XYZ file of C-alpha atoms in Angstrom:
625
model
C 18.035 7.513 16.181
C 20.694 9.547 17.846
C 21.611 12.420 15.555
C 24.541 13.766 17.549
C 26.451 16.978 16.943
C 30.187 17.245 17.175
C 31.448 17.459 20.733
C 34.798 19.140 21.110
C 35.908 17.099 24.056
C 34.941 13.809 25.560
C 37.194 14.061 28.588
C 37.323 16.554 31.453
C 39.016 19.896 31.096
C 42.469 19.998 32.682
C 42.228 21.036 36.261
C 45.742 22.261 36.843
C 48.832 23.418 35.022
C 49.482 24.716 31.546
C 48.300 22.148 28.949
C 49.118 24.195 25.855
C 52.261 22.344 24.870
C 51.468 18.868 26.212
C 51.901 15.939 23.816
C 48.765 14.238 22.494
C 49.653 11.102 24.440
C 49.228 12.946 27.748
C 45.728 12.245 29.209
C 45.405 15.936 30.117
C 45.664 16.911 26.414
C 41.943 16.400 25.786
C 40.647 19.748 24.517
C 41.468 22.480 22.030
C 43.373 24.255 24.813
C 46.111 21.750 24.022
C 47.850 22.609 20.747
C 48.453 18.974 19.807
C 44.807 18.093 20.408
C 43.643 21.150 18.436
C 45.853 20.243 15.471
C 44.611 16.643 15.448
C 41.048 17.887 15.809
C 41.395 20.227 12.820
C 43.060 17.534 10.730
C 40.203 15.117 11.494
C 37.632 17.719 10.420
C 39.616 18.525 7.272
C 39.679 14.842 6.343
C 35.951 14.246 6.950
C 34.010 17.430 7.569
C 31.162 17.332 10.071
C 29.160 19.801 7.986
C 29.540 17.669 4.853
C 27.747 14.756 6.532
C 24.510 16.740 6.307
C 24.736 16.533 2.506
C 23.906 12.823 2.741
C 20.404 13.739 3.874
C 20.150 15.851 0.709
C 21.352 12.951 -1.469
C 18.681 10.701 0.060
C 15.983 13.295 -0.603
C 17.090 13.831 -4.204
C 16.946 10.084 -4.792
C 13.310 9.653 -3.842
C 12.298 12.902 -5.547
C 13.906 11.572 -8.743
C 11.954 8.304 -8.350
C 8.723 10.286 -7.977
C 9.668 12.271 -11.095
C 10.041 9.099 -13.149
C 6.666 7.858 -11.887
C 5.102 11.194 -12.846
C 6.455 10.832 -16.392
C 4.931 7.344 -16.672
C 1.648 8.691 -15.286
C 1.496 11.455 -17.892
C 2.113 8.881 -20.630
C -0.736 6.693 -19.351
C -3.121 9.664 -19.209
C -2.198 10.614 -22.750
C -2.794 7.024 -23.869
C -6.291 7.198 -22.337
C -7.051 10.418 -24.218
C -5.918 8.903 -27.505
C -8.041 5.811 -26.886
C -11.106 7.908 -26.098
C -10.610 9.826 -29.358
C -10.315 6.462 -31.112
C -6.763 7.250 -32.162
C -4.473 4.215 -32.544
C -3.274 3.099 -29.109
C -1.103 0.199 -30.227
C 1.350 2.441 -32.007
C 4.256 0.974 -30.056
C 6.778 -0.743 -32.212
C 7.309 -4.465 -31.772
C 10.627 -3.898 -29.939
C 8.906 -1.502 -27.495
C 6.152 -4.032 -26.794
C 8.719 -6.749 -26.202
C 10.726 -4.567 -23.822
C 7.520 -3.862 -21.863
C 6.724 -7.594 -21.837
C 10.193 -8.425 -20.487
C 9.762 -5.786 -17.780
C 6.370 -7.207 -16.818
C 7.702 -10.756 -16.879
C 9.991 -9.704 -14.031
C 7.680 -7.190 -12.386
C 4.665 -9.515 -12.047
C 6.629 -12.493 -10.691
C 6.031 -13.307 -7.001
C 7.940 -15.463 -4.555
C 6.106 -18.246 -2.766
C 6.812 -19.807 0.628
C 6.537 -19.212 4.339
C 9.084 -16.377 4.508
C 7.427 -14.579 1.602
C 4.068 -14.907 3.353
C 5.350 -13.742 6.749
C 6.893 -10.588 5.322
C 4.305 -10.099 2.536
C 6.957 -9.865 -0.169
C 5.751 -7.733 -3.072
C 6.327 -8.574 -6.725
C 9.826 -9.234 -7.997
C 9.775 -5.865 -9.774
C 8.940 -4.017 -6.562
C 11.586 -6.017 -4.706
C 14.127 -5.062 -7.373
C 13.355 -1.371 -6.845
C 13.567 -1.858 -3.072
C 16.927 -3.627 -3.545
C 18.278 -0.782 -5.726
C 17.174 1.762 -3.131
C 18.755 -0.289 -0.342
C 21.998 -0.554 -2.339
C 22.022 3.226 -2.846
C 21.629 3.807 0.898
C 24.246 1.169 1.734
C 26.762 2.819 -0.595
C 26.129 6.214 0.962
C 26.535 4.612 4.385
C 29.663 2.500 4.011
C 31.529 3.725 0.939
C 33.105 6.759 2.642
C 35.953 6.268 5.119
C 36.889 6.734 7.902
C 33.835 5.666 9.900
C 35.337 6.905 13.191
C 37.537 9.832 14.199
C 40.837 9.362 16.034
C 39.171 10.377 19.285
C 35.590 10.955 20.313
C 36.657 14.436 21.357
C 37.393 15.324 17.700
C 33.689 15.168 16.949
C 30.879 12.692 16.321
C 31.781 9.643 14.197
C 31.129 10.488 10.501
C 29.330 7.165 9.967
C 26.904 8.029 12.756
C 26.205 11.590 11.621
C 25.451 10.805 7.978
C 23.254 7.778 8.709
C 21.324 9.860 11.237
C 20.656 12.518 8.605
C 19.756 9.877 6.000
C 17.277 8.268 8.398
C 15.806 11.650 9.226
C 15.540 12.493 5.510
C 13.380 9.381 5.052
C 10.724 10.551 7.520
C 8.839 12.790 5.022
C 8.628 10.086 2.359
C 7.546 7.463 4.927
C 4.575 9.622 5.898
C 3.874 10.649 2.291
C 3.653 6.979 1.266
C 1.249 6.137 4.101
C -1.683 8.520 3.737
C -5.102 7.583 2.409
C -5.246 11.074 0.929
C -1.898 10.662 -0.732
C 0.004 13.415 -2.494
C 2.226 10.882 -4.257
C -0.950 9.274 -5.599
C -2.026 12.664 -6.952
C 1.326 13.049 -8.719
C 1.809 9.490 -9.985
C -1.631 7.857 -10.143
C -0.411 4.952 -7.973
C -3.122 4.129 -5.445
C -2.322 4.456 -1.742
C -2.657 0.726 -1.028
C 0.054 -0.006 -3.623
C 2.301 2.691 -2.139
C 1.821 1.163 1.305
C 4.246 -1.602 0.306
C 7.015 0.977 -0.071
C 5.903 2.758 3.100
C 6.624 -0.429 5.017
C 9.985 -1.199 3.369
C 11.289 2.366 3.598
C 10.474 2.163 7.317
C 12.681 -0.927 7.516
C 15.461 1.063 5.839
C 14.964 3.915 8.296
C 15.310 1.523 11.235
C 18.467 0.000 9.748
C 20.046 3.442 9.281
C 19.013 4.415 12.810
C 20.726 1.361 14.267
C 23.875 1.997 12.214
C 23.672 5.593 13.422
C 23.555 4.489 17.071
C 26.308 1.852 17.085
C 29.342 4.186 16.669
C 28.234 6.248 19.676
C 28.434 3.060 21.748
C 31.559 1.539 20.216
C 33.933 4.519 20.298
C 33.553 5.395 24.011
C 33.895 1.706 24.881
C 37.121 1.520 22.877
C 38.570 4.620 24.494
C 37.521 4.275 28.103
C 35.297 1.271 28.654
C 31.810 1.299 30.230
C 32.605 4.255 32.453
C 33.483 6.440 29.473
C 30.259 5.368 27.761
C 28.242 6.228 30.875
C 29.837 9.668 31.158
C 29.238 10.433 27.483
C 25.639 9.164 27.612
C 24.685 11.360 30.572
C 26.853 14.340 29.611
C 24.914 17.630 29.952
C 23.798 18.770 26.514
C 24.687 15.418 24.948
C 22.342 13.940 22.380
C 22.914 10.238 23.009
C 20.396 10.334 25.859
C 17.687 12.087 23.808
C 18.195 9.670 20.920
C 17.265 6.583 22.919
C 13.457 7.116 23.223
C 12.821 7.742 19.506
C 14.922 4.704 18.590
C 12.916 2.522 20.978
C 9.624 3.779 19.569
C 10.818 3.247 15.988
C 11.688 -0.365 16.829
C 8.182 -0.844 18.248
C 6.524 0.708 15.190
C 8.463 -1.456 12.754
C 8.012 -4.703 14.709
C 4.239 -4.193 14.928
C 4.219 -3.473 11.176
C 5.706 -6.839 10.189
C 2.785 -8.375 8.236
C 2.250 -11.584 10.193
C 2.455 -9.688 13.506
C 0.167 -6.919 12.202
C -2.433 -9.448 11.067
C -2.304 -11.372 14.334
C -2.571 -8.260 16.524
C -4.337 -5.943 14.100
C -6.453 -4.079 16.673
C -3.345 -3.336 18.757
C -1.470 -2.196 15.647
C -4.407 -0.064 14.497
C -4.709 1.763 17.823
C -0.982 2.321 18.388
C 0.537 2.908 14.959
C -0.299 6.575 14.394
C -0.025 7.703 18.070
C 3.412 6.074 18.304
C 4.572 7.831 15.159
C 3.314 11.203 16.404
C 5.312 10.734 19.626
C 8.311 9.573 17.581
C 8.182 12.707 15.433
C 7.931 14.946 18.483
C 10.916 13.235 20.098
C 12.964 13.791 16.946
C 12.433 17.542 17.327
C 13.740 17.266 20.902
C 16.633 15.039 19.883
C 18.040 16.857 16.844
C 18.028 20.308 18.495
C 17.652 22.132 15.185
C 21.188 21.236 14.179
C 21.727 22.898 10.773
C 18.860 21.741 8.487
C 17.848 18.671 10.524
C 14.474 20.187 11.408
C 13.623 20.827 7.733
C 12.817 17.129 7.289
C 10.662 17.148 10.397
C 8.703 20.261 9.413
C 8.159 18.736 5.952
C 6.901 15.520 7.583
C 4.522 17.445 9.821
C 3.204 19.508 6.897
C 2.544 16.409 4.754
C 0.792 14.606 7.600
C -1.396 17.534 8.645
C -2.386 18.352 5.050
C -3.319 14.711 4.405
C -5.344 14.539 7.640
C -7.209 17.779 6.926
C -8.156 16.801 3.370
C -9.251 13.369 4.542
C -11.237 14.777 7.469
C -13.062 17.585 5.700
C -13.347 16.194 2.164
C -13.095 12.404 2.013
C -14.637 11.481 5.363
C -18.323 12.101 4.714
C -19.088 12.526 8.437
C -17.194 15.828 8.528
C -17.165 16.729 4.849
C -17.643 20.435 4.137
C -20.306 19.361 1.633
C -22.398 17.360 4.159
C -24.199 17.805 7.455
C -21.708 16.984 10.170
C -21.937 13.910 12.408
C -24.441 12.293 10.034
C -23.832 8.825 8.672
C -25.457 7.284 5.615
C -28.426 4.942 6.164
C -27.652 1.359 5.246
C -29.372 -2.009 4.943
C -27.650 -5.123 6.268
C -28.527 -8.504 4.813
C -27.195 -11.907 5.798
C -26.076 -14.072 2.860
C -25.028 -17.742 2.807
C -21.495 -18.659 3.779
C -20.806 -16.023 6.432
C -21.311 -13.019 4.168
C -23.033 -9.728 4.948
C -24.355 -7.574 2.141
C -24.147 -3.911 3.121
C -26.217 -1.562 0.966
C -25.390 2.038 1.798
C -27.934 4.624 0.649
C -25.551 7.271 -0.664
C -26.661 10.771 -1.696
C -27.011 11.376 -5.455
C -23.945 13.645 -5.572
C -21.666 10.955 -4.116
C -19.541 9.577 -6.968
C -17.153 6.687 -7.289
C -15.364 4.699 -9.995
C -14.929 0.956 -10.539
C -12.213 -0.517 -8.360
C -12.509 2.089 -5.618
C -12.998 1.318 -1.941
C -14.267 3.043 1.185
C -13.494 2.742 4.863
C -16.664 1.937 6.790
C -17.328 2.738 10.436
C -20.372 1.208 12.157
C -20.936 3.223 15.362
C -23.469 0.873 16.936
C -20.785 -1.850 16.856
C -17.582 0.125 17.355
C -16.932 3.852 17.259
C -13.155 3.446 16.882
C -12.883 0.676 14.291
C -13.132 1.171 10.555
C -12.210 -1.214 7.754
C -11.698 -0.912 3.990
C -14.137 -2.623 1.623
C -14.343 -2.504 -2.159
C -17.490 -0.975 -3.638
C -19.205 -3.796 -5.536
C -21.334 -1.752 -7.942
C -21.399 1.488 -9.931
C -23.311 4.691 -9.207
C -26.545 5.248 -11.076
C -26.186 6.300 -14.679
C -28.800 8.644 -16.127
C -29.425 9.421 -19.757
C -29.368 13.130 -20.679
C -32.583 14.862 -19.648
C -33.668 12.148 -17.222
C -34.356 12.911 -13.557
C -33.540 10.720 -10.604
C -36.452 8.760 -9.206
C -35.089 8.971 -5.642
C -32.792 11.019 -3.435
C -30.357 8.152 -2.846
C -28.410 5.555 -4.745
C -27.303 2.121 -3.630
C -23.620 1.572 -2.826
C -23.072 -2.129 -2.206
C -20.370 -3.867 -0.166
C -19.888 -7.591 0.441
C -18.314 -8.165 3.862
C -16.978 -11.618 4.666
C -17.036 -12.405 8.397
C -13.607 -13.208 9.820
C -13.170 -11.650 13.269
C -13.564 -8.293 14.944
C -15.841 -5.824 13.181
C -16.732 -8.082 10.240
C -17.880 -10.874 12.564
C -19.796 -8.459 14.794
C -21.513 -7.068 11.703
C -22.769 -10.511 10.685
C -23.893 -11.331 14.231
C -25.837 -8.074 14.447
C -27.890 -9.179 11.431
C -28.230 -12.815 12.475
C -29.465 -11.812 15.932
C -31.889 -9.239 14.600
C -35.370 -9.524 16.115
C -37.049 -9.845 12.715
C -35.784 -13.345 12.137
C -37.900 -14.033 9.085
C -36.206 -11.503 6.748
C -32.696 -11.122 8.186
C -32.553 -7.426 7.210
C -31.518 -4.539 9.411
C -31.304 -0.767 8.986
C -28.318 1.022 10.539
C -26.246 4.184 10.138
C -22.772 3.796 8.606
C -20.063 6.435 8.383
C -18.210 6.391 5.065
C -14.629 7.516 4.465
C -13.777 7.608 0.769
C -13.774 6.711 -2.001
C -10.103 5.869 -2.527
C -8.087 3.912 -5.066
C -8.971 3.015 -8.620
C -7.085 2.572 -11.871
C -5.500 5.086 -14.221
C -6.197 3.119 -17.422
C -9.441 3.547 -19.316
C -9.783 -0.218 -19.459
C -12.767 -0.606 -21.859
C -11.216 1.824 -24.351
C -7.818 0.091 -24.314
C -8.398 -3.666 -24.122
C -10.260 -6.128 -26.346
C -10.492 -8.903 -23.762
C -11.178 -8.504 -20.037
C -10.551 -11.431 -17.689
C -11.592 -11.238 -14.032
C -10.377 -13.778 -11.471
C -11.916 -13.651 -7.994
C -11.798 -15.720 -4.849
C -14.645 -15.467 -2.335
C -15.520 -11.873 -1.480
C -12.930 -10.738 -4.034
C -15.860 -10.724 -6.455
C -16.547 -7.203 -5.117
C -13.602 -5.870 -7.108
C -14.735 -7.536 -10.348
C -18.460 -6.747 -10.476
C -18.177 -2.962 -10.963
C -15.653 -3.427 -13.755
C -18.005 -5.802 -15.577
C -20.840 -3.305 -15.135
C -18.603 -0.463 -16.315
C -17.460 -2.341 -19.409
C -21.067 -3.285 -20.260
C -22.124 0.372 -20.028
C -19.252 1.500 -22.216
C -20.028 -1.166 -24.807
C -23.670 -0.062 -24.823
C -22.755 3.579 -25.490
C -20.198 2.674 -28.151
C -17.089 3.943 -26.332
C -15.401 0.561 -25.816
C -13.260 -1.770 -27.916
C -13.928 -4.718 -25.592
C -15.201 -7.823 -27.384
C -15.072 -10.429 -24.615
C -15.472 -10.485 -20.822
C -14.684 -13.628 -18.859
C -15.302 -14.014 -15.118
C -13.700 -16.819 -13.112
C -15.012 -16.951 -9.550
C -13.875 -19.429 -6.907
C -16.137 -20.117 -3.926
C -16.056 -22.775 -1.260
C -19.734 -23.749 -1.468
C -22.173 -23.660 -4.360
C -24.711 -21.775 -2.258
C -22.323 -18.798 -2.166
C -22.963 -18.167 -5.858
C -26.238 -16.591 -4.722
C -24.227 -13.612 -3.395
C -24.097 -11.936 -6.790
C -26.966 -13.521 -8.700
C -29.061 -10.366 -8.509
C -26.267 -8.196 -9.934
C -24.798 -10.645 -12.455
C -27.950 -12.067 -14.033
C -29.123 -8.896 -15.839
C -25.613 -8.286 -17.183
C -25.332 -11.776 -18.659
C -28.888 -11.594 -20.008
C -28.198 -8.244 -21.694
C -24.861 -9.367 -23.198
C -25.047 -13.165 -23.711
C -22.489 -13.086 -26.524
C -20.075 -10.915 -24.564
C -19.943 -12.159 -20.963
C -18.867 -15.670 -20.043
C -18.855 -16.873 -16.434
C -17.201 -19.884 -14.818
C -17.852 -20.713 -11.158
C -15.456 -23.035 -9.355
C -16.765 -24.692 -6.180
C -13.634 -25.742 -4.304
C -15.229 -27.874 -1.571
C -15.977 -31.226 -3.199
C -18.470 -32.049 -0.443
C -20.642 -29.102 -1.527
C -23.980 -30.086 -3.053
C -24.356 -29.633 -6.782
C -26.249 -26.640 -8.091
C -29.599 -27.499 -9.687
C -29.453 -27.522 -13.450
C -33.164 -27.050 -14.043
C -34.472 -24.149 -16.078
C -31.007 -23.188 -17.310
C -28.895 -23.130 -20.406
C -25.254 -22.822 -21.217
C -23.909 -19.445 -22.230
C -22.379 -21.206 -25.183
C -25.862 -21.946 -26.529
C -26.210 -18.296 -27.410
C -22.852 -18.077 -29.104
C -20.535 -16.943 -26.315
C -16.869 -17.934 -26.682
C -16.315 -21.344 -25.138
C -13.425 -22.887 -23.283
C -13.037 -25.973 -21.125
C -11.199 -25.075 -17.952
C -11.879 -28.480 -16.479
C -12.188 -32.020 -17.739
C -14.656 -32.782 -14.955
C -18.371 -32.676 -15.581
C -20.003 -29.281 -15.196
C -23.505 -28.145 -14.511
C -25.187 -24.866 -15.316
C -26.211 -22.542 -12.535
C -29.793 -21.356 -12.428
C -30.760 -18.962 -13.821
C -28.804 -18.469 -17.053
C -25.545 -17.181 -15.632
C -22.677 -19.573 -16.222
C -20.951 -22.896 -15.711
C -20.229 -24.467 -12.330
C -17.104 -26.619 -11.960
C -16.688 -28.700 -8.819
C -12.940 -28.346 -8.418
C -10.237 -25.794 -7.695
C -8.797 -24.393 -10.927
C -5.074 -24.477 -11.628
C -4.499 -20.985 -12.984
C -1.214 -21.673 -14.840
C -3.125 -24.185 -17.001
C -6.446 -22.348 -17.169
C -5.362 -18.831 -18.093
C -3.354 -19.566 -21.281
C -6.508 -20.979 -22.912
C -8.287 -17.648 -22.307
C -5.539 -15.316 -23.562
C -6.560 -15.283 -27.206
C -7.002 -11.573 -27.974
C -4.316 -9.070 -28.932
C -4.919 -6.617 -26.070
C -5.786 -8.295 -22.762
C -6.511 -6.954 -19.287
C -6.559 -9.318 -16.286
C -7.840 -8.289 -12.855
C -7.592 -10.495 -9.784
C -8.824 -10.174 -6.237
C -8.772 -12.780 -3.523
C -6.482 -14.469 -0.999
C -2.734 -13.967 -1.203
C -2.216 -17.430 -2.693
C -4.664 -16.716 -5.527
C -3.046 -13.382 -6.368
C 0.423 -14.950 -6.298
C -0.602 -17.778 -8.655
C -2.359 -15.315 -10.948
C 0.603 -12.930 -11.060
C 3.022 -15.763 -11.844
C 0.719 -17.075 -14.575
C 0.499 -13.634 -16.224
C 4.244 -13.221 -15.858
C 4.714 -16.421 -17.845
C 2.037 -15.334 -20.337
C 4.197 -12.375 -21.403
C 5.864 -14.883 -23.727
C 2.827 -14.412 -25.976
C 3.884 -10.795 -26.483
C 7.484 -11.814 -27.119
C 6.363 -14.252 -29.826
C 3.933 -11.758 -31.399
C 0.744 -13.626 -30.438
C -0.429 -10.649 -28.338
C 0.288 -6.926 -28.229
C -0.122 -6.352 -24.502
C -1.190 -8.353 -21.442
C -1.792 -6.192 -18.364
C -2.401 -7.399 -14.807
C -3.962 -5.555 -11.888
C -4.563 -7.170 -8.496
C -6.563 -6.024 -5.495
C -5.970 -7.234 -1.954
C -8.397 -7.794 0.918
C -6.454 -5.540 3.260
C -3.214 -3.627 3.714
């Protein structure tokens, strides 16, 4: 960015003679000492005031504050709906027209694009793209609707197009940082988890780069028009000029945005991880140098710095358990590592009894004996211990389970550290793990609001589904749930991978055989069949039945669910399961799975439009962001 103040003269001061009454066409009439120049200068400022261009930064700020205000209103409504549900007040009091309007909104909002471009740039849902498009249109109108873009001469002041886009770009810096933090103040105000906000963090950064480029171009074009390359060189290196100081922050911003493009970030993640925040800190510092406290330009920068420092301090001393004010410093949590079939590591962290989390939350794990600098987010795959009133804990720790699929980097090193462990006969290892979290979660009180819960997982995405099943089962047991049916659909490559969750899933199915139905889909046809001995179908005990596949199925041992040796086609499978009035669908897995699931639920909103359902809600979790 090159936020440049108005310069009174681009040329040299006259060196000889009286220039007061020279005509404007005379090359020596190039400052306010010349009456003709002064009159033209004042007329240019009267037509498009330099000071007024700073208002465009205010308009940009008001826009995103208004968007946050709308999100806060929706958040308060959702919290109130939870309270009504918990009091067993009617929660489906919406009129049929209101339900249909919501269904139409979700039909658009849930829809996802498919294809190589959509994958490269990690396009969000159509609803999110629509909001991004509206925001982009607003910024484009502010940028190009007002004329003139240039002044008659560079000496009359900075081009209006350049000044206002510079202020608009600078006004975006606080919201870019606010959308990025793990400890996120927008999350506190709106209930939208930080990983969902990260989508807008990325796209607003694209907008900031676009405005910065538009801001820079007029400072290149106008000198070239008036005096060619030599005039541009003189203006660029002019003492006190701001073109020179604007070049470094623009270069850094380009680097930040390029490294943030999803397919580049995924390919060079370690480079991105190490450079992203340091580059932005340098960028912010250079903006202070560049904008020279022109009018209120530093207000945006001080706001950005305050948001970032507050987020870092809360994360460091509250969320990050290594330095939490409630813990002993520099102490990690003990953890057991266990190798599972199919390149999976089960990490069981022994968390203190006062460490609490909710279903759907995740933590960032750091394993010092493998890498001090790297940490990665993983979903917590179970719930904290639940004690009846008056009962005492039988230990000073509680298990917090993570399933970590080995890909590359830290996850692969974690698996190798277990596989190469000296005690080869048990494949267990005890280590110290530093935990940062928990973060995320859902606003809705799902068991109190929905009659049918459907969970769709691919591979290690089962981590996001297990705690919700456990949570719903607990709520049903204590009588605070309206849920009548839970259906889990889990896709794995090999049948042996079903063993990952047998220990956790078996007691749930055994305790609620009429409530929980499980379908496993083994997608590699070369995988050996699962033994059917000593097992029964869930349907034998009266669980709701459906036939997702025409192929033969076999029961998994022990009594857990059905195994189908094929990849399910979600657009055909899901409609057969959407039979209740109030339905909640959660999905976690690869991008392709989440896209297919979102498009299927988008289409399923027709059930609400025809009156066959009251509400069908979708929530998806991703492997990384």
